[in-house]
mmCIF file of C-alpha atoms in Angstrom:
data_model
loop_
_atom_site.group_PDB
_atom_site.id
_atom_site.type_symbol
_atom_site.label_atom_id
_atom_site.label_comp_id
_atom_site.label_asym_id
_atom_site.label_seq_id
_atom_site.Cartn_x
_atom_site.Cartn_y
_atom_site.Cartn_z
ATOM 1 C CA MET A 917 -0.124 -0.168 0.054
ATOM 2 C CA ALA A 918 1.266 3.485 -0.738
ATOM 3 C CA GLY A 919 0.394 7.015 0.057
ATOM 4 C CA VAL A 920 -0.736 7.574 3.681
ATOM 5 C CA TRP A 921 -1.780 10.877 4.773
ATOM 6 C CA GLU A 922 -2.487 12.486 8.105
ATOM 7 C CA LEU A 923 -5.627 14.631 8.003
ATOM 8 C CA SER A 924 -6.455 17.316 10.720
ATOM 9 C CA LYS A 925 -8.227 19.443 8.025
ATOM 10 C CA VAL A 926 -8.959 17.836 4.602
ATOM 11 C CA ALA A 927 -7.301 19.403 1.795
ATOM 12 C CA ALA A 928 -7.599 17.176 -1.180
ATOM 13 C CA THR A 929 -9.406 17.037 -4.699
ATOM 14 C CA GLY A 930 -12.117 14.939 -6.093
ATOM 15 C CA LEU A 931 -15.353 13.421 -4.766
ATOM 16 C CA LEU A 932 -13.819 11.864 -1.650
ATOM 17 C CA ALA A 933 -12.202 15.223 -0.426
ATOM 18 C CA GLN A 934 -15.289 16.964 -1.080
ATOM 19 C CA SER A 935 -17.289 14.485 1.135
ATOM 20 C CA LEU A 936 -14.678 14.644 3.772
ATOM 21 C CA GLU A 937 -14.615 18.464 3.926
ATOM 22 C CA GLN A 938 -18.506 18.629 4.044
ATOM 23 C CA ARG A 939 -18.265 16.382 7.186
ATOM 24 C CA ALA A 940 -15.539 18.119 8.917
ATOM 25 C CA GLU A 941 -16.115 19.824 12.261
ATOM 26 C CA GLY A 942 -13.737 22.036 14.197
ATOM 27 C CA GLY A 943 -10.873 20.917 12.076
ATOM 28 C CA HIS A 944 -11.264 17.232 12.637
ATOM 29 C CA VAL A 945 -12.876 14.644 10.190
ATOM 30 C CA THR A 946 -16.025 13.229 11.763
ATOM 31 C CA SER A 947 -17.076 10.820 9.009
ATOM 32 C CA LEU A 948 -15.460 8.910 6.257
ATOM 33 C CA LEU A 949 -16.855 7.521 2.997
ATOM 34 C CA ASP A 950 -17.696 3.936 3.063
ATOM 35 C CA PRO A 951 -16.642 2.327 -0.375
ATOM 36 C CA TRP A 952 -19.650 0.021 -0.195
ATOM 37 C CA THR A 953 -22.568 2.302 0.887
ATOM 38 C CA LEU A 954 -21.146 5.770 0.228
ATOM 39 C CA THR A 955 -21.753 6.280 3.960
ATOM 40 C CA GLY A 956 -19.170 6.102 6.823
ATOM 41 C CA PRO A 957 -18.942 5.403 10.420
ATOM 42 C CA GLU A 958 -19.132 8.284 12.747
ATOM 43 C CA THR A 959 -15.843 8.765 14.568
ATOM 44 C CA SER A 960 -14.266 11.489 16.515
ATOM 45 C CA GLY A 961 -10.680 12.621 16.952
ATOM 46 C CA TRP A 962 -8.039 12.398 14.127
ATOM 47 C CA THR A 963 -8.382 10.112 11.298
ATOM 48 C CA ARG A 964 -6.187 8.636 8.580
ATOM 49 C CA VAL A 965 -7.223 7.563 5.230
ATOM 50 C CA LEU A 966 -5.176 4.769 3.876
ATOM 51 C CA TYR A 967 -4.995 4.509 -0.018
ATOM 52 C CA SER A 968 -3.933 1.551 -1.850
ATOM 53 C CA ALA A 969 -3.096 1.852 -5.430
ATOM 54 C CA GLY A 970 -3.426 -1.709 -6.061
ATOM 55 C CA VAL A 971 -6.866 -2.413 -4.361
ATOM 56 C CA SER A 972 -10.099 -0.433 -5.172
ATOM 57 C CA PRO A 973 -12.125 0.863 -3.549
ATOM 58 C CA LEU A 974 -10.582 2.835 -0.666
ATOM 59 C CA MET A 975 -10.177 1.401 2.747
ATOM 60 C CA GLU A 976 -10.961 3.382 5.918
ATOM 61 C CA CYS A 977 -8.538 3.327 8.920
ATOM 62 C CA PRO A 978 -10.083 5.360 11.740
ATOM 63 C CA LEU A 979 -7.659 6.160 14.511
ATOM 64 C CA LEU A 980 -8.886 7.019 18.038
ATOM 65 C CA PRO A 981 -6.501 8.891 20.232
ATOM 66 C CA PRO A 982 -5.481 6.779 23.320
ATOM 67 C CA GLN A 983 -5.138 9.901 25.491
ATOM 68 C CA ARG A 984 -4.957 13.548 25.019
ATOM 69 C CA GLY A 985 -1.538 15.032 25.378
ATOM 70 C CA GLY A 986 -2.727 17.802 27.523
ATOM 71 C CA MET A 987 -3.674 21.399 26.919
ATOM 72 C CA GLY A 988 -1.398 23.831 24.901
ATOM 73 C CA SER A 989 -0.689 27.395 25.619
ATOM 74 C CA GLU A 990 -3.790 28.753 24.098
ATOM 75 C CA GLY A 991 -6.041 26.033 25.526
ATOM 76 C CA ASP A 992 -6.081 23.797 22.368
ATOM 77 C CA PRO A 993 -5.746 20.064 22.990
ATOM 78 C CA VAL A 994 -2.247 18.745 22.156
ATOM 79 C CA CYS A 995 -2.103 15.821 19.706
ATOM 80 C CA PRO A 996 -0.119 12.766 21.212
ATOM 81 C CA SER A 997 3.061 11.658 19.513
ATOM 82 C CA GLU A 998 3.109 9.210 16.428
ATOM 83 C CA GLU A 999 4.050 6.237 18.559
ATOM 84 C CA ALA A 1000 1.030 6.806 20.886
ATOM 85 C CA TRP A 1001 -1.384 5.901 18.016
ATOM 86 C CA THR A 1002 -2.642 2.602 17.115
ATOM 87 C CA TRP A 1003 -5.068 1.859 14.261
ATOM 88 C CA GLN A 1004 -7.595 -0.922 13.156
ATOM 89 C CA PRO A 1005 -8.637 -1.127 9.529
ATOM 90 C CA TRP A 1006 -12.327 -1.009 8.618
ATOM 91 C CA SER A 1007 -11.809 -3.957 6.286
ATOM 92 C CA MET A 1008 -13.511 -2.079 3.527
ATOM 93 C CA ALA A 1009 -16.742 -2.075 5.711
ATOM 94 C CA SER A 1010 -18.646 -0.045 8.054
ATOM 95 C CA PRO A 1011 -21.147 -0.468 11.074
ATOM 96 C CA LYS A 1012 -23.870 0.886 8.781
ATOM 97 C CA ASN A 1013 -23.311 -1.925 6.512
ATOM 98 C CA ALA A 1014 -22.906 -4.896 8.738
ATOM 99 C CA ARG A 1015 -22.924 -7.374 5.732
ATOM 100 C CA SER A 1016 -19.676 -5.926 4.418
ATOM 101 C CA PRO A 1017 -16.914 -8.559 4.521
ATOM 102 C CA GLY A 1018 -14.641 -8.778 7.531
ATOM 103 C CA TRP A 1019 -16.150 -5.760 9.322
ATOM 104 C CA THR A 1020 -14.451 -5.124 12.635
ATOM 105 C CA ARG A 1021 -14.865 -2.041 14.977
ATOM 106 C CA PRO A 1022 -11.878 0.184 15.472
ATOM 107 C CA ILE A 1023 -9.776 -0.496 18.700
ATOM 108 C CA ALA A 1024 -7.854 2.252 20.631
ATOM 109 C CA GLN A 1025 -5.122 1.046 22.698
ATOM 110 C CA CYS A 1026 -2.789 3.082 24.599
ATOM 111 C CA MET A 1027 0.950 2.597 24.033
ATOM 112 C CA ALA A 1028 2.158 5.820 25.707
ATOM 113 C CA GLY A 1029 2.222 4.363 29.220
ATOM 114 C CA THR A 1030 -0.942 5.984 30.677
ATOM 115 C CA LYS A 1031 -4.286 3.965 30.787
ATOM 116 C CA PRO A 1032 -7.031 5.708 28.929
ATOM 117 C CA LYS A 1033 -10.560 6.202 30.615
ATOM 118 C CA ALA A 1034 -13.178 3.849 29.324
ATOM 119 C CA SER A 1035 -15.839 5.703 27.291
ATOM 120 C CA ALA A 1036 -19.490 4.939 27.945
ATOM 121 C CA PRO A 1037 -20.779 2.294 25.557
ATOM 122 C CA GLY A 1038 -22.957 3.444 22.825
ATOM 123 C CA PRO A 1039 -24.666 1.851 19.938
ATOM 124 C CA ASP A 1040 -21.898 2.752 17.619
ATOM 125 C CA LEU A 1041 -18.913 2.594 19.871
ATOM 126 C CA PRO A 1042 -16.442 -0.232 20.327
ATOM 127 C CA ARG A 1043 -16.742 -2.402 23.407
ATOM 128 C CA PRO A 1044 -13.336 -2.748 25.167
ATOM 129 C CA GLY A 1045 -11.749 -5.679 26.657
ATOM 130 C CA THR A 1046 -12.247 -8.870 24.852
ATOM 131 C CA GLU A 1047 -9.454 -11.087 23.711
ATOM 132 C CA GLU A 1048 -10.932 -11.569 20.244
ATOM 133 C CA HIS A 1049 -10.486 -7.664 19.890
ATOM 134 C CA LEU A 1050 -6.938 -7.822 21.059
ATOM 135 C CA ASP A 1051 -6.151 -10.710 18.563
ATOM 136 C CA ALA A 1052 -7.810 -8.627 15.831
ATOM 137 C CA HIS A 1053 -5.443 -5.754 16.700
ATOM 138 C CA ASP A 1054 -2.403 -7.931 16.630
ATOM 139 C CA SER A 1055 -3.095 -9.270 13.282
ATOM 140 C CA GLN A 1056 -4.852 -7.214 10.557
ATOM 141 C CA SER A 1057 -8.217 -8.550 9.280
ATOM 142 C CA SER A 1058 -7.634 -10.997 6.477
ATOM 143 C CA ASN A 1059 -10.237 -9.193 4.324
ATOM 144 C CA SER A 1060 -8.285 -5.928 4.371
ATOM 145 C CA SER A 1061 -5.664 -7.607 2.080
ATOM 146 C CA MET A 1062 -7.914 -9.251 -0.272
ATOM 147 C CA THR A 1063 -7.522 -8.910 -3.981
ATOM 148 C CA THR A 1064 -10.613 -7.906 -6.066
ATOM 149 C CA ARG A 1065 -11.006 -11.407 -7.373
ATOM 150 C CA GLU A 1066 -10.998 -12.714 -3.705
ATOM 151 C CA LEU A 1067 -13.410 -10.265 -2.616
ATOM 152 C CA GLN A 1068 -15.705 -11.190 -5.528
ATOM 153 C CA GLU A 1069 -15.402 -14.811 -4.469
ATOM 154 C CA TYR A 1070 -16.081 -13.803 -0.902
ATOM 155 C CA TRP A 1071 -19.367 -12.108 -1.872
ATOM 156 C CA ARG A 1072 -20.552 -15.087 -3.961
ATOM 157 C CA THR A 1073 -20.160 -17.370 -1.046
ATOM 158 C CA GLN A 1074 -22.078 -14.827 1.251
ATOM 159 C CA LYS A 1075 -24.776 -14.662 -1.263
ATOM 160 C CA ARG A 1076 -25.145 -18.192 -1.372
ATOM 161 C CA CYS A 1077 -25.479 -18.515 2.397
ATOM 162 C CA TRP A 1078 -28.242 -15.736 2.381
ATOM 163 C CA LYS A 1079 -30.137 -17.057 -0.578
ATOM 164 C CA HIS A 1080 -33.252 -18.929 0.350
ATOM 165 C CA VAL A 1081 -33.692 -22.340 -0.895
ATOM 166 C CA LYS A 1082 -35.950 -22.403 -3.829
ATOM 167 C CA LEU A 1083 -36.997 -24.739 -6.682
ATOM 168 C CA LEU A 1084 -35.844 -24.583 -10.297
ATOM 169 C CA PHE A 1085 -37.960 -25.836 -13.148
ATOM 170 C CA GLU A 1086 -36.807 -27.340 -16.367
ATOM 171 C CA ILE A 1087 -38.634 -28.689 -19.548
ATOM 172 C CA ALA A 1088 -36.289 -31.428 -20.141
ATOM 173 C CA SER A 1089 -37.976 -32.971 -23.107
ATOM 174 C CA ALA A 1090 -41.167 -33.202 -25.036
ATOM 175 C CA ARG A 1091 -42.825 -36.086 -27.162
ATOM 176 C CA ILE A 1092 -45.643 -36.406 -29.339
ATOM 177 C CA GLU A 1093 -48.383 -38.925 -28.387
ATOM 178 C CA GLU A 1094 -51.539 -40.289 -30.003
ATOM 179 C CA GLY A 1095 -54.561 -39.888 -27.953
ATOM 180 C CA ARG A 1096 -58.054 -41.447 -28.535
ATOM 181 C CA VAL A 1097 -59.292 -38.727 -30.383
ATOM 182 C CA SER A 1098 -56.305 -36.545 -31.357
ATOM 183 C CA LYS A 1099 -52.391 -36.519 -30.718
ATOM 184 C CA PHE A 1100 -50.814 -34.142 -28.196
ATOM 185 C CA VAL A 1101 -47.496 -33.110 -26.927
ATOM 186 C CA MET A 1102 -46.368 -34.461 -23.538
ATOM 187 C CA TYR A 1103 -43.779 -32.230 -21.612
ATOM 188 C CA GLN A 1104 -41.355 -33.675 -19.060
ATOM 189 C CA ILE A 1105 -40.805 -31.331 -16.151
ATOM 190 C CA VAL A 1106 -37.793 -31.702 -13.900
ATOM 191 C CA VAL A 1107 -37.938 -29.944 -10.635
ATOM 192 C CA ILE A 1108 -34.774 -29.632 -8.550
ATOM 193 C CA GLN A 1109 -34.036 -27.795 -5.397
ATOM 194 C CA THR A 1110 -31.183 -25.132 -5.671
ATOM 195 C CA GLY A 1111 -28.539 -24.079 -3.140
ATOM 196 C CA SER A 1112 -27.329 -27.713 -2.591
ATOM 197 C CA PHE A 1113 -27.035 -30.987 -4.349
ATOM 198 C CA ASP A 1114 -30.570 -32.467 -4.806
ATOM 199 C CA SER A 1115 -30.722 -36.119 -5.058
ATOM 200 C CA ASN A 1116 -34.437 -36.296 -5.033
ATOM 201 C CA LYS A 1117 -35.110 -34.346 -8.196
ATOM 202 C CA ALA A 1118 -38.789 -34.851 -9.226
ATOM 203 C CA ILE A 1119 -39.744 -35.775 -12.881
ATOM 204 C CA LEU A 1120 -43.177 -35.378 -13.922
ATOM 205 C CA GLU A 1121 -45.218 -35.115 -17.212
ATOM 206 C CA ARG A 1122 -47.850 -32.548 -18.130
ATOM 207 C CA ARG A 1123 -49.491 -31.716 -21.484
ATOM 208 C CA TYR A 1124 -50.430 -28.252 -22.762
ATOM 209 C CA SER A 1125 -54.021 -28.567 -21.643
ATOM 210 C CA ASP A 1126 -52.863 -29.143 -18.011
ATOM 211 C CA PHE A 1127 -51.004 -25.958 -18.104
ATOM 212 C CA GLU A 1128 -54.039 -24.191 -19.647
ATOM 213 C CA MET A 1129 -56.234 -25.525 -16.785
ATOM 214 C CA LEU A 1130 -53.821 -24.301 -14.217
ATOM 215 C CA GLN A 1131 -53.933 -20.874 -15.784
ATOM 216 C CA LYS A 1132 -57.688 -20.684 -15.664
ATOM 217 C CA LYS A 1133 -57.760 -21.706 -12.007
ATOM 218 C CA LEU A 1134 -55.179 -19.217 -10.988
ATOM 219 C CA LEU A 1135 -56.903 -16.396 -12.881
ATOM 220 C CA LYS A 1136 -59.969 -17.013 -10.569
ATOM 221 C CA THR A 1137 -58.132 -16.477 -7.456
ATOM 222 C CA PHE A 1138 -54.854 -14.580 -8.289
ATOM 223 C CA ARG A 1139 -55.797 -12.441 -11.265
ATOM 224 C CA GLU A 1140 -54.067 -9.236 -10.048
ATOM 225 C CA GLU A 1141 -51.010 -11.165 -8.868
ATOM 226 C CA ILE A 1142 -50.374 -12.980 -12.177
ATOM 227 C CA GLU A 1143 -51.463 -10.090 -14.536
ATOM 228 C CA ASP A 1144 -47.815 -9.741 -15.750
ATOM 229 C CA VAL A 1145 -47.204 -13.489 -16.099
ATOM 230 C CA VAL A 1146 -47.526 -14.395 -19.740
ATOM 231 C CA PHE A 1147 -49.018 -17.658 -20.746
ATOM 232 C CA PRO A 1148 -47.933 -19.397 -23.904
ATOM 233 C CA LYS A 1149 -50.835 -19.018 -26.395
ATOM 234 C CA LYS A 1150 -52.403 -21.837 -28.340
ATOM 235 C CA HIS A 1151 -51.849 -22.073 -31.995
ATOM 236 C CA LEU A 1152 -54.388 -23.586 -34.503
ATOM 237 C CA MET A 1153 -51.638 -24.684 -36.818
ATOM 238 C CA GLY A 1154 -48.075 -25.857 -36.445
ATOM 239 C CA ASN A 1155 -48.308 -27.121 -32.970
ATOM 240 C CA PHE A 1156 -46.229 -30.242 -33.649
ATOM 241 C CA THR A 1157 -43.428 -28.877 -35.609
ATOM 242 C CA PRO A 1158 -40.045 -29.141 -33.917
ATOM 243 C CA GLU A 1159 -39.698 -25.281 -33.892
ATOM 244 C CA MET A 1160 -43.001 -24.749 -32.106
ATOM 245 C CA ILE A 1161 -42.345 -27.458 -29.603
ATOM 246 C CA SER A 1162 -38.951 -26.086 -28.650
ATOM 247 C CA GLU A 1163 -40.282 -22.486 -28.535
ATOM 248 C CA ARG A 1164 -43.026 -23.723 -26.245
ATOM 249 C CA LYS A 1165 -40.673 -25.721 -23.976
ATOM 250 C CA LEU A 1166 -38.861 -22.506 -23.259
ATOM 251 C CA ALA A 1167 -42.166 -20.627 -22.752
ATOM 252 C CA LEU A 1168 -43.574 -23.034 -20.363
ATOM 253 C CA LYS A 1169 -40.170 -23.069 -18.288
ATOM 254 C CA GLU A 1170 -40.391 -19.347 -17.998
ATOM 255 C CA TYR A 1171 -44.102 -19.485 -17.084
ATOM 256 C CA LEU A 1172 -43.501 -21.937 -14.081
ATOM 257 C CA GLY A 1173 -40.541 -19.796 -12.809
ATOM 258 C CA LEU A 1174 -42.592 -16.649 -12.695
ATOM 259 C CA LEU A 1175 -45.531 -18.553 -11.016
ATOM 260 C CA TYR A 1176 -43.106 -19.884 -8.391
ATOM 261 C CA ALA A 1177 -41.687 -16.400 -7.761
ATOM 262 C CA ILE A 1178 -45.038 -15.122 -6.480
ATOM 263 C CA ARG A 1179 -45.354 -16.347 -2.913
ATOM 264 C CA CYS A 1180 -49.103 -16.585 -2.708
ATOM 265 C CA VAL A 1181 -49.256 -18.646 -5.972
ATOM 266 C CA ARG A 1182 -46.586 -20.980 -5.033
ATOM 267 C CA ARG A 1183 -48.226 -21.752 -1.854
ATOM 268 C CA SER A 1184 -51.624 -22.045 -3.308
ATOM 269 C CA ARG A 1185 -53.596 -25.334 -3.623
ATOM 270 C CA GLU A 1186 -53.757 -24.898 -7.390
ATOM 271 C CA PHE A 1187 -50.093 -24.664 -7.998
ATOM 272 C CA ILE A 1188 -49.364 -27.562 -5.628
ATOM 273 C CA ASP A 1189 -51.977 -29.873 -7.100
ATOM 274 C CA PHE A 1190 -50.710 -29.061 -10.654
ATOM 275 C CA LEU A 1191 -47.364 -30.539 -9.784
ATOM 276 C CA THR A 1192 -48.444 -33.428 -7.517
ATOM 277 C CA ARG A 1193 -52.037 -34.353 -7.645
ATOM 278 C CA PRO A 1194 -52.049 -36.640 -10.802
ATOM 279 C CA GLU A 1195 -49.202 -38.763 -9.365
ATOM 280 C CA LEU A 1196 -50.673 -38.787 -5.823
ATOM 281 C CA LYS A 1197 -54.208 -39.764 -7.214
ATOM 282 C CA GLU A 1198 -52.709 -42.698 -9.111
ATOM 283 C CA ALA A 1199 -50.665 -43.757 -5.933
ATOM 284 C CA PHE A 1200 -53.831 -43.854 -3.757
ATOM 285 C CA GLY A 1201 -55.737 -45.553 -6.414
ATOM 286 C CA CYS A 1202 -53.020 -48.277 -6.306
ATOM 287 C CA LEU A 1203 -53.376 -48.412 -2.500
ATOM 288 C CA ARG A 1204 -56.994 -48.822 -2.693
ATOM 289 C CA ALA A 1205 -56.460 -51.688 -5.130
ATOM 290 C CA GLY A 1206 -53.876 -53.565 -2.981
ATOM 291 C CA GLN A 1207 -50.977 -52.805 -5.286
ATOM 292 C CA TYR A 1208 -48.753 -51.551 -2.530
ATOM 293 C CA THR A 1209 -45.465 -51.897 -4.374
ATOM 294 C CA LYS A 1210 -46.674 -49.662 -7.281
ATOM 295 C CA ALA A 1211 -48.236 -47.207 -4.865
ATOM 296 C CA LEU A 1212 -44.874 -46.980 -3.019
ATOM 297 C CA ASP A 1213 -42.835 -46.582 -6.206
ATOM 298 C CA ILE A 1214 -45.107 -43.520 -7.072
ATOM 299 C CA LEU A 1215 -45.058 -42.033 -3.453
ATOM 300 C CA VAL A 1216 -41.195 -42.258 -3.108
ATOM 301 C CA ARG A 1217 -40.927 -40.348 -6.204
ATOM 302 C CA THR A 1218 -43.652 -37.765 -5.348
ATOM 303 C CA VAL A 1219 -43.496 -37.037 -1.671
ATOM 304 C CA PRO A 1220 -40.020 -35.378 -1.741
ATOM 305 C CA LEU A 1221 -41.409 -32.752 -4.050
ATOM 306 C CA GLN A 1222 -44.743 -32.393 -2.082
ATOM 307 C CA GLU A 1223 -42.536 -31.920 0.998
ATOM 308 C CA LYS A 1224 -40.524 -29.159 -0.702
ATOM 309 C CA LEU A 1225 -43.812 -27.345 -2.144
ATOM 310 C CA THR A 1226 -45.540 -27.528 1.415
ATOM 311 C CA SER A 1227 -42.606 -26.610 3.764
ATOM 312 C CA HIS A 1228 -44.872 -23.579 4.865
ATOM 313 C CA CYS A 1229 -47.438 -26.095 5.906
ATOM 314 C CA PRO A 1230 -45.950 -29.522 6.573
ATOM 315 C CA VAL A 1231 -49.220 -31.096 7.678
ATOM 316 C CA MET A 1232 -50.310 -31.145 4.100
ATOM 317 C CA VAL A 1233 -47.918 -34.097 3.367
ATOM 318 C CA VAL A 1234 -49.322 -36.247 6.321
ATOM 319 C CA PRO A 1235 -51.821 -38.327 4.189
ATOM 320 C CA SER A 1236 -49.032 -39.192 1.714
ATOM 321 C CA LEU A 1237 -46.547 -40.142 4.606
ATOM 322 C CA CYS A 1238 -49.411 -42.286 6.294
ATOM 323 C CA ALA A 1239 -50.033 -43.988 2.878
ATOM 324 C CA MET A 1240 -46.388 -44.965 2.763
ATOM 325 C CA LEU A 1241 -46.652 -46.424 6.294
ATOM 326 C CA VAL A 1242 -49.736 -48.513 5.280
ATOM 327 C CA CYS A 1243 -47.952 -49.763 2.121
ATOM 328 C CA HIS A 1244 -44.696 -50.727 4.005
ATOM 329 C CA ARG A 1245 -46.622 -52.392 6.866
ATOM 330 C CA ASP A 1246 -48.666 -54.430 4.523
ATOM 331 C CA LEU A 1247 -45.595 -55.436 2.623
ATOM 332 C CA GLU A 1248 -44.227 -56.643 6.016
ATOM 333 C CA CYS A 1249 -41.462 -53.900 6.182
ATOM 334 C CA PRO A 1250 -42.238 -52.596 9.705
ATOM 335 C CA ALA A 1251 -38.962 -50.718 10.021
ATOM 336 C CA GLU A 1252 -39.679 -48.778 6.940
ATOM 337 C CA ALA A 1253 -43.255 -48.254 8.089
ATOM 338 C CA PHE A 1254 -42.207 -46.761 11.431
ATOM 339 C CA ALA A 1255 -39.672 -44.485 9.646
ATOM 340 C CA ALA A 1256 -42.533 -43.092 7.566
ATOM 341 C CA GLY A 1257 -44.735 -42.701 10.600
ATOM 342 C CA GLU A 1258 -42.032 -40.689 12.551
ATOM 343 C CA ARG A 1259 -41.998 -38.295 9.631
ATOM 344 C CA ALA A 1260 -45.607 -37.938 9.721
ATOM 345 C CA LEU A 1261 -45.768 -37.351 13.511
ATOM 346 C CA GLN A 1262 -42.933 -34.659 12.993
ATOM 347 C CA CYS A 1263 -45.231 -32.922 10.534
ATOM 348 C CA LEU A 1264 -48.134 -33.128 12.904
ATOM 349 C CA GLN A 1265 -46.269 -31.939 15.909
ATOM 350 C CA ALA A 1266 -48.684 -30.842 18.619
ATOM 351 C CA ARG A 1267 -51.860 -30.866 16.463
ATOM 352 C CA GLU A 1268 -53.718 -33.444 18.649
ATOM 353 C CA GLY A 1269 -57.041 -32.485 17.161
ATOM 354 C CA HIS A 1270 -55.934 -33.454 13.679
ATOM 355 C CA ARG A 1271 -57.970 -36.422 12.232
ATOM 356 C CA TYR A 1272 -54.748 -38.299 11.501
ATOM 357 C CA TYR A 1273 -53.241 -37.819 15.069
ATOM 358 C CA ALA A 1274 -55.110 -40.568 17.006
ATOM 359 C CA PRO A 1275 -54.992 -43.293 14.129
ATOM 360 C CA LEU A 1276 -51.302 -42.586 13.426
ATOM 361 C CA LEU A 1277 -50.431 -42.898 17.275
ATOM 362 C CA ASP A 1278 -52.266 -46.208 17.299
ATOM 363 C CA ALA A 1279 -50.533 -47.661 14.247
ATOM 364 C CA MET A 1280 -47.152 -46.344 15.531
ATOM 365 C CA ALA A 1281 -47.549 -47.927 18.871
ATOM 366 C CA ARG A 1282 -48.328 -51.303 17.386
ATOM 367 C CA LEU A 1283 -45.278 -50.997 15.199
ATOM 368 C CA ALA A 1284 -43.136 -50.013 18.045
ATOM 369 C CA TYR A 1285 -44.247 -53.070 19.985
ATOM 370 C CA GLU A 1286 -43.456 -55.275 16.984
ATOM 371 C CA LEU A 1287 -40.043 -53.744 16.561
ATOM 372 C CA GLY A 1288 -39.137 -53.832 20.187
ATOM 373 C CA LYS A 1289 -39.138 -49.958 20.598
ATOM 374 C CA ASP A 1290 -40.499 -47.758 23.205
ATOM 375 C CA PHE A 1291 -44.393 -48.263 22.599
ATOM 376 C CA VAL A 1292 -45.257 -47.243 26.046
ATOM 377 C CA SER A 1293 -44.818 -43.449 25.561
ATOM 378 C CA LEU A 1294 -46.793 -43.713 22.194
ATOM 379 C CA GLN A 1295 -49.567 -45.529 23.985
ATOM 380 C CA LYS A 1296 -49.632 -42.979 26.717
ATOM 381 C CA ARG A 1297 -49.916 -40.115 24.315
ATOM 382 C CA LEU A 1298 -52.785 -41.821 22.668
ATOM 383 C CA GLU A 1299 -54.723 -42.472 25.934
ATOM 384 C CA GLU A 1300 -54.046 -38.790 26.904
ATOM 385 C CA ASN A 1301 -55.499 -37.615 23.658
ATOM 386 C CA GLN A 1302 -58.671 -39.844 23.941
ATOM 387 C CA LEU A 1303 -59.184 -38.429 27.499
ATOM 388 C CA ARG A 1304 -59.057 -35.018 26.243
ATOM 389 C CA LYS A 1305 -61.178 -35.564 23.236
ATOM 390 C CA PRO A 1306 -63.456 -38.592 23.853
ATOM 391 C CA ALA A 1307 -64.888 -39.845 20.613
ATOM 392 C CA PRO A 1308 -66.609 -43.022 19.413
ATOM 393 C CA ARG A 1309 -64.493 -45.623 17.622
ATOM 394 C CA GLY A 1310 -62.813 -43.813 14.644
ATOM 395 C CA PHE A 1311 -61.329 -44.876 11.569
ATOM 396 C CA THR A 1312 -57.909 -46.902 11.423
ATOM 397 C CA LEU A 1313 -55.112 -45.423 9.638
ATOM 398 C CA LYS A 1314 -55.755 -47.547 6.565
ATOM 399 C CA GLU A 1315 -59.373 -46.838 6.479
ATOM 400 C CA LEU A 1316 -58.533 -43.042 6.650
ATOM 401 C CA THR A 1317 -55.915 -43.049 3.778
ATOM 402 C CA VAL A 1318 -58.008 -45.103 1.205
ATOM 403 C CA GLN A 1319 -60.498 -42.193 1.285
ATOM 404 C CA GLU A 1320 -57.933 -39.681 -0.005
ATOM 405 C CA TYR A 1321 -57.800 -38.521 -3.658
ATOM 406 C CA LEU A 1322 -60.964 -40.134 -4.721
ATOM 407 C CA TYR A 1323 -61.785 -37.525 -7.206
#
């Protein structure tokens, strides 16, 4: 780093000098320009500005005097000697922008031999006395010597940490199928979770008429919210040409992404049903027919997507998890059935009034007894629930699940 100036009254050129002079009071700089937010920490006393010709933007290095050197002949404070000053870099950050990389508060430490008086703590003042601060004083913050590339990589990492997990939609492929009356195009939708490796990506198929039905349902409830979302129009001719199919794939991908970006839409029953109901309806139909293996195969592929879509309301996935329990149990896989039941109980939490709560506890207690697990606590919870809410004999878990997705 090169070019260090001591400033008592700023005399420089350009935007930085103008900003500093406008913020000077009584010959001392009271605020510095923060390179990230164009604002700066309010400091008092003397200040240094450290300019690096190799790193941009500027770095602020406020200095607090450890002790006044007494009063001069005319009553003005005397600045202590050069050796009495210590400084801590702002690490290209400021308290007003706490997300800036490596932000540390300045530390004043007396090296002149006289212990300074501790100032009253305030919202923007450093708090003295921690070993962490002393370590920071001994070694300059790592971010203060970052190159531009390192800073960019740092911010990319931070952005990934702050970013909320969301779903990404892709139209992976499309194929033409012959229906009973006419042919149509079937689009394969791949749904993956961003922000981490997703081993449970969902793959489903929908035709253009399914998208069209979704749009009509959403317009009834969210007309104002989706007024800027463009739905791919239907064409009377040329719907099966490779060019048209490719163009529609891109348009449908953008359509799903725009819908998911609207919070009330992505949490709506219409949007969730569009992505999960056809598969769940087929799975529960197989369950009613006693085709447990086929039902499980569909549920294993669909439930992870349903959980991602209903993270705001986990209780919505309880019927599907209970269906998995029933299938595993009837296939004589009690351990897998118990694991599915534990997930369902976690979704229900303390919702003792839910219609699945008592039947699920009863099934879990029986499975726990079979597996040699703690069934007493589950039985006790069931008895307490029945005492609080007496009711005639209710449905068993299987009788309850087979009634789902009938229409």
